GROMACS .gro file of C-alpha atoms in nm:
model
  246
    1MET     CA    1  -1.879   0.501  -1.118
    2PRO     CA    2  -1.504   0.569  -1.147
    3ALA     CA    3  -1.391   0.809  -1.415
    4ARG     CA    4  -1.150   0.542  -1.546
    5PRO     CA    5  -1.353   0.222  -1.527
    6GLY     CA    6  -1.127   0.014  -1.737
    7GLU     CA    7  -0.822   0.100  -1.533
    8THR     CA    8  -1.016   0.048  -1.212
    9LEU     CA    9  -1.115  -0.299  -1.312
   10ALA     CA   10  -0.760  -0.385  -1.417
   11LEU     CA   11  -0.619  -0.265  -1.087
   12TRP     CA   12  -0.884  -0.450  -0.893
   13GLU     CA   13  -0.809  -0.773  -1.076
   14ALA     CA   14  -0.437  -0.736  -1.017
   15LEU     CA   15  -0.491  -0.682  -0.643
   16ALA     CA   16  -0.750  -0.958  -0.605
   17SER     CA   17  -0.543  -1.218  -0.791
   18THR     CA   18  -0.237  -1.203  -0.564
   19THR     CA   19  -0.162  -1.264  -0.199
   20PRO     CA   20  -0.179  -0.966   0.044
   21VAL     CA   21   0.196  -0.964   0.087
   22ALA     CA   22   0.251  -0.924  -0.288
   23ARG     CA   23  -0.018  -0.667  -0.357
   24GLY     CA   24   0.240  -0.386  -0.349
   25ALA     CA   25   0.422  -0.547  -0.638
   26ALA     CA   26   0.090  -0.587  -0.822
   27VAL     CA   27   0.025  -0.214  -0.781
   28LEU     CA   28   0.358  -0.132  -0.939
   29VAL     CA   29   0.279  -0.347  -1.242
   30ALA     CA   30  -0.077  -0.224  -1.278
   31LEU     CA   31   0.039   0.142  -1.262
   32GLY     CA   32   0.320   0.086  -1.516
   33ALA     CA   33   0.606   0.129  -1.273
   34ALA     CA   34   0.727  -0.223  -1.344
   35GLU     CA   35   0.712  -0.440  -1.658
   36GLY     CA   36   0.600  -0.753  -1.469
   37LEU     CA   37   0.579  -0.919  -1.125
   38ALA     CA   38   0.927  -1.065  -1.162
   39ASP     CA   39   1.065  -0.707  -1.167
   40ALA     CA   40   0.820  -0.561  -0.920
   41VAL     CA   41   0.893  -0.808  -0.639
   42ARG     CA   42   1.255  -0.692  -0.645
   43MET     CA   43   1.164  -0.324  -0.609
   44PRO     CA   44   1.169  -0.159  -0.269
   45LEU     CA   45   0.845  -0.183  -0.061
   46ALA     CA   46   0.880   0.193  -0.008
   47SER     CA   47   0.833   0.248  -0.388
   48ALA     CA   48   0.521   0.028  -0.394
   49ALA     CA   49   0.373   0.212  -0.092
   50ARG     CA   50   0.439   0.552  -0.249
   51ALA     CA   51   0.272   0.440  -0.571
   52ALA     CA   52  -0.031   0.324  -0.373
   53LEU     CA   53  -0.041   0.659  -0.185
   54GLY     CA   54  -0.035   0.852  -0.512
   55GLU     CA   55  -0.313   0.648  -0.672
   56LEU     CA   56  -0.513   0.672  -0.348
   57TRP     CA   57  -0.475   1.053  -0.346
   58GLU     CA   58  -0.590   1.068  -0.712
   59ARG     CA   59  -0.894   0.855  -0.649
   60ALA     CA   60  -1.005   0.954  -0.301
   61GLY     CA   61  -0.882   1.317  -0.272
   62PRO     CA   62  -0.689   1.488   0.005
   63GLU     CA   63  -0.838   1.284   0.291
   64VAL     CA   64  -0.911   0.914   0.343
   65GLN     CA   65  -1.099   0.777   0.647
   66THR     CA   66  -1.023   0.447   0.810
   67VAL     CA   67  -1.065   0.301   1.159
   68VAL     CA   68  -0.842   0.148   1.423
   69THR     CA   69  -0.915  -0.025   1.752
   70CYS     CA   70  -0.769   0.121   2.077
   71PRO     CA   71  -0.556  -0.160   2.221
   72ASP     CA   72  -0.649  -0.061   2.578
   73CYS     CA   73  -1.022  -0.003   2.579
   74ARG     CA   74  -1.113  -0.161   2.238
   75ALA     CA   75  -1.290   0.154   2.125
   76VAL     CA   76  -1.318   0.191   1.744
   77LEU     CA   77  -1.153   0.517   1.644
   78ASP     CA   78  -1.188   0.710   1.317
   79VAL     CA   79  -0.851   0.801   1.156
   80ILE     CA   80  -0.815   1.052   0.883
   81ILE     CA   81  -0.525   0.983   0.644
   82ALA     CA   82  -0.387   1.259   0.417
   83PRO     CA   83  -0.216   1.076   0.125
   84GLY     CA   84  -0.059   1.396  -0.013
   85GLU     CA   85   0.096   1.488   0.323
   86LEU     CA   86   0.225   1.136   0.373
   87LEU     CA   87   0.385   1.142   0.026
   88ALA     CA   88   0.565   1.464   0.107
   89ALA     CA   89   0.681   1.328   0.437
   90THR     CA   90   0.825   0.999   0.299
   91PRO     CA   91   1.055   1.058   0.001
   92ASP     CA   92   1.107   0.759  -0.229
   93PRO     CA   93   1.452   0.602  -0.181
   94GLY     CA   94   1.436   0.473  -0.537
   95LEU     CA   95   1.635   0.188  -0.676
   96ASP     CA   96   1.963   0.373  -0.666
   97ASP     CA   97   1.934   0.478  -0.301
   98ALA     CA   98   1.761   0.162  -0.155
   99THR     CA   99   2.099   0.042  -0.033
  100VAL     CA  100   2.287   0.245   0.219
  101ALA     CA  101   2.637   0.192   0.355
  102VAL     CA  102   2.631   0.276   0.723
  103GLU     CA  103   2.985   0.405   0.743
  104GLY     CA  104   3.130   0.440   1.091
  105VAL     CA  105   2.826   0.287   1.264
  106ILE     CA  106   3.011   0.311   1.592
  107GLU     CA  107   3.358   0.449   1.547
  108GLY     CA  108   3.627   0.201   1.641
  109VAL     CA  109   3.377  -0.084   1.665
  110VAL     CA  110   3.257  -0.165   1.317
  111GLU     CA  111   3.245   0.012   0.979
  112GLY     CA  112   3.106  -0.068   0.635
  113VAL     CA  113   2.770  -0.215   0.730
  114VAL     CA  114   2.534  -0.213   0.430
  115VAL     CA  115   2.158  -0.194   0.474
  116ARG     CA  116   1.910  -0.254   0.188
  117GLY     CA  117   1.547  -0.152   0.186
  118PRO     CA  118   1.325  -0.467   0.195
  119THR     CA  119   1.142  -0.583  -0.116
  120THR     CA  120   0.838  -0.802  -0.173
  121GLU     CA  121   1.078  -1.088  -0.257
  122ASP     CA  122   1.246  -1.047   0.082
  123LEU     CA  123   0.911  -1.070   0.256
  124LEU     CA  124   0.804  -1.378   0.065
  125VAL     CA  125   1.129  -1.556   0.144
  126ALA     CA  126   1.111  -1.449   0.513
  127LEU     CA  127   0.755  -1.558   0.561
  128ALA     CA  128   0.838  -1.901   0.417
  129SER     CA  129   1.123  -1.947   0.667
  130ALA     CA  130   1.113  -2.072   1.025
  131ARG     CA  131   1.239  -1.742   1.158
  132PRO     CA  132   1.088  -1.462   0.945
  133SER     CA  133   1.238  -1.164   1.137
  134ALA     CA  134   1.585  -1.312   1.139
  135THR     CA  135   1.562  -1.414   0.774
  136LEU     CA  136   1.455  -1.059   0.674
  137ARG     CA  137   1.743  -0.904   0.863
  138GLN     CA  138   1.986  -1.148   0.709
  139ARG     CA  139   1.869  -1.065   0.361
  140CYS     CA  140   1.873  -0.687   0.411
  141VAL     CA  141   2.180  -0.629   0.627
  142THR     CA  142   2.531  -0.714   0.517
  143TRP     CA  143   2.802  -0.713   0.776
  144PRO     CA  144   3.173  -0.671   0.697
  145ALA     CA  145   3.372  -0.990   0.646
  146GLY     CA  146   3.480  -1.145   0.970
  147VAL     CA  147   3.233  -0.956   1.181
  148ASP     CA  148   2.988  -1.152   1.393
  149PRO     CA  149   2.688  -0.922   1.464
  150PHE     CA  150   2.608  -1.122   1.781
  151ASP     CA  151   2.933  -0.997   1.928
  152LEU     CA  152   2.850  -0.627   1.871
  153PRO     CA  153   2.707  -0.390   2.134
  154PRO     CA  154   2.340  -0.292   2.133
  155GLU     CA  155   2.410   0.066   2.007
  156VAL     CA  156   2.544  -0.079   1.681
  157HIS     CA  157   2.224  -0.275   1.621
  158GLU     CA  158   2.017   0.034   1.713
  159ARG     CA  159   2.196   0.245   1.450
  160VAL     CA  160   2.155  -0.020   1.184
  161GLY     CA  161   1.792  -0.068   1.281
  162ALA     CA  162   1.729   0.308   1.249
  163VAL     CA  163   1.869   0.308   0.894
  164ALA     CA  164   1.659  -0.002   0.808
  165GLU     CA  165   1.347   0.171   0.935
  166GLU     CA  166   1.419   0.483   0.730
  167LEU     CA  167   1.454   0.274   0.414
  168THR     CA  168   1.108   0.119   0.471
  169GLY     CA  169   0.965   0.463   0.392
  170ALA     CA  170   0.595   0.479   0.319
  171SER     CA  171   0.558   0.103   0.367
  172ALA     CA  172   0.583   0.143   0.747
  173LEU     CA  173   0.381   0.454   0.828
  174VAL     CA  174   0.237   0.513   1.177
  175VAL     CA  175  -0.018   0.782   1.268
  176ARG     CA  176  -0.053   0.863   1.636
  177LEU     CA  177  -0.377   0.979   1.800
  178ASP     CA  178  -0.535   1.006   2.148
  179CYS     CA  179  -0.822   0.774   2.234
  180PRO     CA  180  -1.120   0.987   2.340
  181GLU     CA  181  -1.254   0.705   2.554
  182CYS     CA  182  -0.948   0.620   2.770
  183ASP     CA  183  -0.694   0.893   2.681
  184SER     CA  184  -0.442   0.634   2.563
  185ASP     CA  185  -0.184   0.722   2.299
  186VAL     CA  186  -0.274   0.502   2.000
  187ALA     CA  187  -0.027   0.423   1.725
  188ALA     CA  188  -0.223   0.346   1.406
  189GLU     CA  189  -0.021   0.156   1.146
  190VAL     CA  190  -0.106   0.277   0.795
  191ASP     CA  191  -0.078   0.032   0.503
  192PRO     CA  192  -0.119   0.239   0.187
  193VAL     CA  193  -0.156  -0.068  -0.036
  194ALA     CA  194  -0.441  -0.204   0.186
  195LEU     CA  195  -0.612   0.135   0.184
  196LEU     CA  196  -0.591   0.148  -0.196
  197ALA     CA  197  -0.720  -0.209  -0.227
  198ASP     CA  198  -1.019  -0.123  -0.008
  199ARG     CA  199  -1.093   0.194  -0.215
  200VAL     CA  200  -1.072   0.013  -0.547
  201SER     CA  201  -1.287  -0.274  -0.415
  202ASP     CA  202  -1.557  -0.026  -0.320
  203GLU     CA  203  -1.535   0.146  -0.658
  204VAL     CA  204  -1.563  -0.187  -0.842
  205ARG     CA  205  -1.863  -0.301  -0.638
  206ASP     CA  206  -2.049   0.006  -0.759
  207LEU     CA  207  -1.911  -0.021  -1.104
  208LEU     CA  208  -2.019  -0.380  -1.152
  209GLY     CA  209  -2.355  -0.296  -1.009
  210ASP     CA  210  -2.411  -0.031  -1.272
  211VAL     CA  211  -2.296  -0.265  -1.548
  212ALA     CA  212  -2.531  -0.539  -1.432
  213GLU     CA  213  -2.819  -0.293  -1.414
  214LEU     CA  214  -2.766  -0.150  -1.762
  215ALA     CA  215  -2.698  -0.496  -1.909
  216THR     CA  216  -3.031  -0.616  -1.767
  217ALA     CA  217  -3.223  -0.312  -1.882
  218PHE     CA  218  -3.082  -0.277  -2.236
  219GLY     CA  219  -2.894  -0.598  -2.312
  220TRP     CA  220  -2.559  -0.423  -2.341
  221SER     CA  221  -2.229  -0.597  -2.287
  222GLU     CA  222  -1.979  -0.489  -2.023
  223SER     CA  223  -1.753  -0.327  -2.286
  224GLU     CA  224  -2.050  -0.131  -2.425
  225VAL     CA  225  -2.142   0.000  -2.081
  226LEU     CA  226  -1.786   0.094  -1.993
  227ALA     CA  227  -1.746   0.279  -2.328
  228LEU     CA  228  -2.023   0.528  -2.232
  229SER     CA  229  -1.922   0.863  -2.096
  230GLU     CA  230  -2.007   0.930  -1.729
  231VAL     CA  231  -2.285   1.167  -1.823
  232ARG     CA  232  -2.454   0.928  -2.068
  233ARG     CA  233  -2.408   0.632  -1.834
  234ARG     CA  234  -2.592   0.818  -1.548
  235ALA     CA  235  -2.866   0.925  -1.787
  236TYR     CA  236  -2.927   0.568  -1.900
  237LEU     CA  237  -2.928   0.447  -1.539
  238ASP     CA  238  -3.195   0.704  -1.460
  239LEU     CA  239  -3.406   0.585  -1.748
  240ALA     CA  240  -3.368   0.220  -1.650
  241ARG     CA  241  -3.472   0.295  -1.291
  242GLN     CA  242  -3.769   0.504  -1.403
  243ALA     CA  243  -3.881   0.222  -1.629
  244SER     CA  244  -3.848  -0.039  -1.353
  245ALA     CA  245  -4.045   0.179  -1.113
  246ARG     CA  246  -4.354   0.194  -1.334
   0.00000   0.00000   0.00000
């Protein structure tokens, strides 16, 4: 059972009561980084991903195991994720640095392009549109007045795209590994919020199982079970199981 059962249940409820695309915002609210969803959806996705990585690190320790499928041979591969290392490798742009002016993108071609790190609100608007990718770019990239981006050379868009990717931070992590079955280079996309949601779901399954078992054995309420220390809770579970085995 988790050491902080009340917080675990609250986080689980927050994640389970929203759509997958908005779960990052729910994490920010549940962990106290935002006052409410209205504020959280306007915070950078990178901040939500880092918050999820930090919580995952605290709950699961230095290594988290997940699986990916090789796109070439369809083999299922184990992937070890190190939340602490990923946190160190992806600094949080923060609210103040989530917008970057790409000065002198290509000298003599265009200057003053502004790129903003995407937020949950941007994703929600983009997914509701007919052209999600174009809508997301339109919301997050501001071109100078009078400049038509369609008239610009590819190297300009490559430079702007590189800055946009940097601002996604921990929300767009990729881990590379070799497939032992076919030797292919596999790029495993890492979603910190999804990994945290899976971890919390597993903890809650065990938690609610213990609550149900003790409630059945002793007639206690959920709040009474959760108020027990870990040591006493385990002792009562042992007693209940011994009694049912007789």
